[in-house]
Short mmCIF file of C-alpha atoms in Angstrom, two decimals:
data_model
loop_
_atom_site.label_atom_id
_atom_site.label_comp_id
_atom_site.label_asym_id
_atom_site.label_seq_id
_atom_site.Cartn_x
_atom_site.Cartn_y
_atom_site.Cartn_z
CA UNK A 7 1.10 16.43 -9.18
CA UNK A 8 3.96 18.35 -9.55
CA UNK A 9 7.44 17.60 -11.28
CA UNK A 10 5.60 13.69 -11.04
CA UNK A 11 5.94 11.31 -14.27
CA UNK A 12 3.01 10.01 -13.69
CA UNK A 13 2.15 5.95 -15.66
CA UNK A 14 -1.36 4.73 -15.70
CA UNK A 15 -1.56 1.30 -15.57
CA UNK A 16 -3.60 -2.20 -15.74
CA UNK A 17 -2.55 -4.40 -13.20
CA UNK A 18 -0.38 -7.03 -14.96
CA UNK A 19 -0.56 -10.62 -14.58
CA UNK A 20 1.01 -11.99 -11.63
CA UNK A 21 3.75 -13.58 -13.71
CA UNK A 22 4.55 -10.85 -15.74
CA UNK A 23 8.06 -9.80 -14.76
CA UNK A 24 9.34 -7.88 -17.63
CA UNK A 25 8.19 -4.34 -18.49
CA UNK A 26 9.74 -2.45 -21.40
CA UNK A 27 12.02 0.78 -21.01
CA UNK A 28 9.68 2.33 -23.13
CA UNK A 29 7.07 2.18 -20.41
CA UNK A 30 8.87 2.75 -17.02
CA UNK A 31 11.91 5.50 -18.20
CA UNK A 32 15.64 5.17 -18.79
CA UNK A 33 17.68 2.36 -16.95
CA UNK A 34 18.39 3.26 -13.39
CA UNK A 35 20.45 0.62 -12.41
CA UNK A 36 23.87 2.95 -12.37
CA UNK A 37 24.44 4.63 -9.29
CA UNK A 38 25.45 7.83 -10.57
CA UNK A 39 21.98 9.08 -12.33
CA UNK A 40 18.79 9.95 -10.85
CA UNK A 41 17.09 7.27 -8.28
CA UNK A 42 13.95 6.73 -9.80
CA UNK A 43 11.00 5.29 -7.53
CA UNK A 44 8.30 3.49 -8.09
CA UNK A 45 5.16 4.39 -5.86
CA UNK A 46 1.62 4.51 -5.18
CA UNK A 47 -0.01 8.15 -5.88
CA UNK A 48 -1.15 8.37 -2.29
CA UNK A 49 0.59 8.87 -0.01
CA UNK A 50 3.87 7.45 -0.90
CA UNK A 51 3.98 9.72 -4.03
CA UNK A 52 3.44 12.49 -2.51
CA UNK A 53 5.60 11.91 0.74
CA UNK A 54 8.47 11.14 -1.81
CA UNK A 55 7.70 14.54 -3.42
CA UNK A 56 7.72 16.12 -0.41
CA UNK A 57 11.02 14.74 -0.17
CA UNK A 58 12.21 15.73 -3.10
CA UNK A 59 10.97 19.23 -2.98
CA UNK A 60 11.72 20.15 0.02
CA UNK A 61 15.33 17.83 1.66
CA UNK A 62 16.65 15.78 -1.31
CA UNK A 63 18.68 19.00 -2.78
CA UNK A 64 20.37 19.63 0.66
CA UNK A 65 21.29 16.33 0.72
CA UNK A 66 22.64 15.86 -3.13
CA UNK A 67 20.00 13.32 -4.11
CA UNK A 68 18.69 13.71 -7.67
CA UNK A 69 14.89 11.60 -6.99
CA UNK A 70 12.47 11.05 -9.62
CA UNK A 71 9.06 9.89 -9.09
CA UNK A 72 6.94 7.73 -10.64
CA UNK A 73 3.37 6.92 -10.12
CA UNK A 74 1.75 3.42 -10.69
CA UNK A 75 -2.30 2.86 -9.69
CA UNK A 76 -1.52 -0.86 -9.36
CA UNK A 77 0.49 -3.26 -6.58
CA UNK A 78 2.40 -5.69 -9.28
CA UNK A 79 4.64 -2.67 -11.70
CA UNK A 80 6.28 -1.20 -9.17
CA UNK A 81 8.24 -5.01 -8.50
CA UNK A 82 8.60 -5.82 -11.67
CA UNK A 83 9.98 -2.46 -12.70
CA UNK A 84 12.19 -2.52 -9.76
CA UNK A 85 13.40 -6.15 -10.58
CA UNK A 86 14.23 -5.26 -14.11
CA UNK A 87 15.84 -2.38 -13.10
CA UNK A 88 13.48 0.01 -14.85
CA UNK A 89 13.69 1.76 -11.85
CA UNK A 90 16.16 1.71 -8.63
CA UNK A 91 13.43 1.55 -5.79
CA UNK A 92 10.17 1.11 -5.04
CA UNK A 93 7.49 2.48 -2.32
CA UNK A 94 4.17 1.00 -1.90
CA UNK A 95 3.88 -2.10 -0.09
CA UNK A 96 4.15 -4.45 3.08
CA UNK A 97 5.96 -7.36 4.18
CA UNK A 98 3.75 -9.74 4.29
CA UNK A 99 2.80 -9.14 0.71
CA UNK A 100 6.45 -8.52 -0.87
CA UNK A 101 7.23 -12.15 0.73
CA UNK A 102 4.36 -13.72 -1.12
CA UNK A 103 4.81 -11.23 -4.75
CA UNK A 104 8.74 -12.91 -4.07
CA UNK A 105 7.32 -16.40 -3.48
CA UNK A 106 5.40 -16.35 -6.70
CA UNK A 107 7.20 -14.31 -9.28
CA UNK A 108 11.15 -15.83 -8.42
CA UNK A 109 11.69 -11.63 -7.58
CA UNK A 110 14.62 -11.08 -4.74
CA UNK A 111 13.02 -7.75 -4.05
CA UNK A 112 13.98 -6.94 -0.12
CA UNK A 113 13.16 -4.15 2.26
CA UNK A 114 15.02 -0.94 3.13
CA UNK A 115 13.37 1.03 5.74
CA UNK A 116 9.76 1.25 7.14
CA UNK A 117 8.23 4.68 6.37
CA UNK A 118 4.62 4.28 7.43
CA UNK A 119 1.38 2.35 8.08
CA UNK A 120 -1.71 3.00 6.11
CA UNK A 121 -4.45 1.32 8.44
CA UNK A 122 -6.54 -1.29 6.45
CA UNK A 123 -10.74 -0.24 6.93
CA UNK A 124 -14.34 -1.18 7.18
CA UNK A 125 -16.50 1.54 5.14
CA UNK A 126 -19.74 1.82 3.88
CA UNK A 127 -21.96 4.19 2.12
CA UNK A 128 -25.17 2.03 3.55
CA UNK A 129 -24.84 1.81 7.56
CA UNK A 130 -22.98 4.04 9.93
CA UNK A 131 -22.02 1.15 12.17
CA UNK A 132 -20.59 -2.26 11.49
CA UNK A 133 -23.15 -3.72 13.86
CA UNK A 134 -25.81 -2.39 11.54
CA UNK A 135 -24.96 -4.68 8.79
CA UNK A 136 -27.96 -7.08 8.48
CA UNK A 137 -27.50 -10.52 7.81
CA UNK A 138 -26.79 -11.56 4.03
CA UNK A 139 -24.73 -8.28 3.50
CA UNK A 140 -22.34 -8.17 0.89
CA UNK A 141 -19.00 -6.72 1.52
CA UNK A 142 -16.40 -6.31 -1.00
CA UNK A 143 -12.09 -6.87 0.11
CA UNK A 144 -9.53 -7.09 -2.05
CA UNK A 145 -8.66 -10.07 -3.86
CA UNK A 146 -4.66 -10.42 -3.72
CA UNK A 147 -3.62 -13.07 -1.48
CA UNK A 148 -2.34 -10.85 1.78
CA UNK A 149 -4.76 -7.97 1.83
CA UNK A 150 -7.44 -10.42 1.54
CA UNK A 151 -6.03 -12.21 4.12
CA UNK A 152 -5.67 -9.09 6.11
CA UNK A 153 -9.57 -7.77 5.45
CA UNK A 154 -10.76 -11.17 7.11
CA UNK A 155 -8.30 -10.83 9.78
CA UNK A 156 -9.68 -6.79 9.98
CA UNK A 157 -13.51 -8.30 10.23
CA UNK A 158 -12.60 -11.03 12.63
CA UNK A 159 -11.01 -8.76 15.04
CA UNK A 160 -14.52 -6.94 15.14
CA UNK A 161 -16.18 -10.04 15.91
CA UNK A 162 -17.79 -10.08 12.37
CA UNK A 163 -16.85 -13.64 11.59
CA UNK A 164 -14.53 -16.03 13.17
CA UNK A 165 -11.45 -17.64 11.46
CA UNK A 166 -10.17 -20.91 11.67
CA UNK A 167 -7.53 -21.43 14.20
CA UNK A 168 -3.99 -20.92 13.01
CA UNK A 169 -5.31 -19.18 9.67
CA UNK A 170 -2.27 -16.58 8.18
CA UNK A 171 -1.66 -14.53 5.98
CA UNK A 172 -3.20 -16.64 2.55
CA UNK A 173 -7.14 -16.70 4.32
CA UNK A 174 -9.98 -16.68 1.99
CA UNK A 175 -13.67 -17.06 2.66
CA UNK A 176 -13.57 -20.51 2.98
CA UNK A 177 -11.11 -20.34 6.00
CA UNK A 178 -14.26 -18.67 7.62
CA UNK A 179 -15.35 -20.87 10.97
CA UNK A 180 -18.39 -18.54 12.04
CA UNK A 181 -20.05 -16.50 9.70
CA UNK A 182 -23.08 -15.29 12.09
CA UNK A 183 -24.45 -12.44 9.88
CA UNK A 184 -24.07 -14.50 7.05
CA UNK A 185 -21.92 -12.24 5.03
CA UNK A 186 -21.02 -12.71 1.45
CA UNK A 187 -17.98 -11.72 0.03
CA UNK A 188 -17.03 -10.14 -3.10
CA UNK A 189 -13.33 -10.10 -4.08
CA UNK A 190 -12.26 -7.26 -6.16
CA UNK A 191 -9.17 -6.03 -7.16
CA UNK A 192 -8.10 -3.84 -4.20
CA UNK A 193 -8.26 -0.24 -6.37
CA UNK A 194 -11.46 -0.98 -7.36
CA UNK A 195 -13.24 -1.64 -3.58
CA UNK A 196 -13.89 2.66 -2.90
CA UNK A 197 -15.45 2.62 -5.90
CA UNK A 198 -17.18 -0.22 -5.15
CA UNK A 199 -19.32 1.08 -2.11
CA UNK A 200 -22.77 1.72 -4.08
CA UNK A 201 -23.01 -1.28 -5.10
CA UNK A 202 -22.12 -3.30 -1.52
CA UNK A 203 -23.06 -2.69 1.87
CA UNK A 204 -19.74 -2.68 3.09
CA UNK A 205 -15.94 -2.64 1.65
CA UNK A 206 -12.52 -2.98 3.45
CA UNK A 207 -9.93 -0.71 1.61
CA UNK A 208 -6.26 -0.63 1.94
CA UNK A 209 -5.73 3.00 3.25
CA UNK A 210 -3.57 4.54 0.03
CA UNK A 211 -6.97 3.74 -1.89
CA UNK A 212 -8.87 5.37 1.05
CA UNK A 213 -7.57 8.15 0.73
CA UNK A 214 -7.49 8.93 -3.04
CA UNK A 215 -11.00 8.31 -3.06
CA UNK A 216 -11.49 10.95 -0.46
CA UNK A 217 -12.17 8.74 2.74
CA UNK A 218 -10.96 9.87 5.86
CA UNK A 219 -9.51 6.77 7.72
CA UNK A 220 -9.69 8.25 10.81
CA UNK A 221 -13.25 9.43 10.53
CA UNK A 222 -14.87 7.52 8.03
CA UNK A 223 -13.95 3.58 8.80
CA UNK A 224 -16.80 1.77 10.67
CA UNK A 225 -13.47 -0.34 11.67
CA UNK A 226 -9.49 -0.12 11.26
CA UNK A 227 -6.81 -1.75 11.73
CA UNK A 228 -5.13 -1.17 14.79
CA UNK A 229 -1.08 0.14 14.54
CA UNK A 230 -0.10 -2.11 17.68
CA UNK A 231 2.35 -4.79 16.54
CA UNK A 232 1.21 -4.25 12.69
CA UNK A 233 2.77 -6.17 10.56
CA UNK A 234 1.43 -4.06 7.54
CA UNK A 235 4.04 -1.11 7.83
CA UNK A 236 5.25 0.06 4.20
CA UNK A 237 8.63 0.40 3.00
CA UNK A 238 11.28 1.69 0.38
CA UNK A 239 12.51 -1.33 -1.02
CA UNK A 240 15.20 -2.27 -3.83
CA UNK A 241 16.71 -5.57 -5.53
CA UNK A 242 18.70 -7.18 -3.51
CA UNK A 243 22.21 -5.86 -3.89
CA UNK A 244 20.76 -2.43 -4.48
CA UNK A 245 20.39 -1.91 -0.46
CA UNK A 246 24.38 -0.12 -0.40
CA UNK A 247 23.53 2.21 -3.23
CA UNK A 248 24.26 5.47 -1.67
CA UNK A 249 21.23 7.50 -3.42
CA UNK A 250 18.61 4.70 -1.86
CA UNK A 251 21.09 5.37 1.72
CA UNK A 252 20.31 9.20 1.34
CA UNK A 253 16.78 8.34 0.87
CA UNK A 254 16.17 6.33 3.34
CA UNK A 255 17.39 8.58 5.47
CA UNK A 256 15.63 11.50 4.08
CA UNK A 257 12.23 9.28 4.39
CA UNK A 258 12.81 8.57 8.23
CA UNK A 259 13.38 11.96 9.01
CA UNK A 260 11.94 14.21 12.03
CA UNK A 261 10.45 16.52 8.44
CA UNK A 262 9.41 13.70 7.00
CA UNK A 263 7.27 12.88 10.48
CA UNK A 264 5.95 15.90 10.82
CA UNK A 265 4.76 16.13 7.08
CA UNK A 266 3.11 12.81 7.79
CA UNK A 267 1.10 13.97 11.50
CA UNK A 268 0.26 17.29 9.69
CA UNK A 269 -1.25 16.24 6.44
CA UNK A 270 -2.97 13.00 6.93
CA UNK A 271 -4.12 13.74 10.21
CA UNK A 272 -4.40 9.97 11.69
CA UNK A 273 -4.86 8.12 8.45
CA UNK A 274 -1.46 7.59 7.82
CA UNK A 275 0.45 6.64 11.11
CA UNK A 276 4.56 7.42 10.64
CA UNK A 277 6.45 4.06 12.00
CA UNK A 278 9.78 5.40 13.04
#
């Protein structure tokens, strides 16, 4: 991807907060140097690049870029000020990465909602999965959460009442199809679906594996009252700093809206 540093990672352990300079660029805790962002490849990479190369000059915003494959480096970078932002994730799931790791990582500004889906290389409908089908969802505590949630609202299985946002499989009340679950790492459930029946895949991971959201998902999510949105977020303290201002306002922008409608077509929603 163009003018894109672009880091490869593992995912780290969940108590890993700490990353070398070495790894994640120059310190970019001073406010006069570039703002360097953390994100997913897609689509928060590339809607920050289209921000970059097309409205961040105009506006006097130096913005650099930087890819991670995983949901745990971009906090930990942004907590140990490797770099000034980040721009990959939800609420619900910053609260609980916060809850867990002692980060004070807060929200800027909701950019957009990737909806969460059913696919499956195996059956065209979800009704068509027999019973004792396995069906892989990711294994972090709120997108698992959110797949059962995803599969109950379908009438797949039932939850138990008053069941949030840390559900596993054993918060499952009716199970009529018998499903079994297999918890992967959320990156690795589209490449999962040869060797499942069915998979529920967080939408940047979708669509880097060339699913169409829109098309493709026997099921997904619906964008009314989502809780799922994702944001530009910074340390706390960082929210004044007047290059993540000029971004934030850059990523909430009528361009910025349009990008989003033309090139994803559906399977990213724009939630301003």
């Amino acid at each position: 991807m163009r003018n894109t540093a672009k880091i490869t990672t593992v995912v780290l352990a969940a108590g890993a907060l700490t990353l070398g300079l070495s790894a994640c660029g120059a310190d970019s805790s001073s406010t006069d140097g570039p703002l360097i962002v953390a994100a997913s490849p897609v689509p928060h990479a590339e809607i920050l690049n289209y921000v970059k190369d097309n409205l961040a000059e105009k506006e006097g915003l130096d913005l650099q870029v930087k890819e991670f494959t995983d949901y745990v480096t971009p906090n930990t970078a942004t907590q140990d000020g490797s770099v000034g932002a980040n721009y990959f994730q939800n609420k619900p799931y910053l609260d609980d990465f916060n809850k867990k790791n002692g980060t004070d990582i807060v929200p800027v500004v909701t950019v957009h909602l990737e909806p969460l889906g059913l696919y499956s290389h195996k059956v065209k409908k979800a009704d068509d999965l027999k019973s004792g089908a396995t069906v892989a969802i990711p294994n972090d505590t709120v997108n698992e959460a959110r797949a059962l949630k995803l599969l109950a609202a379908d009438g797949l299985i039932t939850l138990k009442a008053g069941v949030g946002n840390e559900a596993t499989p054993s918060d499952i009340a009716k199970n009529p199809r018998n499903l079994k679950f297999k918890e992967l790492e959320a990156a690795q459930t589209p490449r999962s679906l040869d060797d499942v029946d069915a998979a529920v895949v967080n939408g940047n991971y979708a669509i880097e594996s060339d699913l169409k959201p829109s098309k493709d998902a026997l099921v997904l999510e619906s964008p009314k009252n989502n809780p799922y949105g994702n944001f530009l977020a910074v340390k706390k303290g960082n929210e004044d700093d007047p290059r993540v201002k000029k971004l934030a306002k850059l990523l909430t922008s009528p361009e910025v809206k349009k990008f989003i409608q033309d090139k994803y077509a559906g399977s990213v929603l724009a939630s301003f």
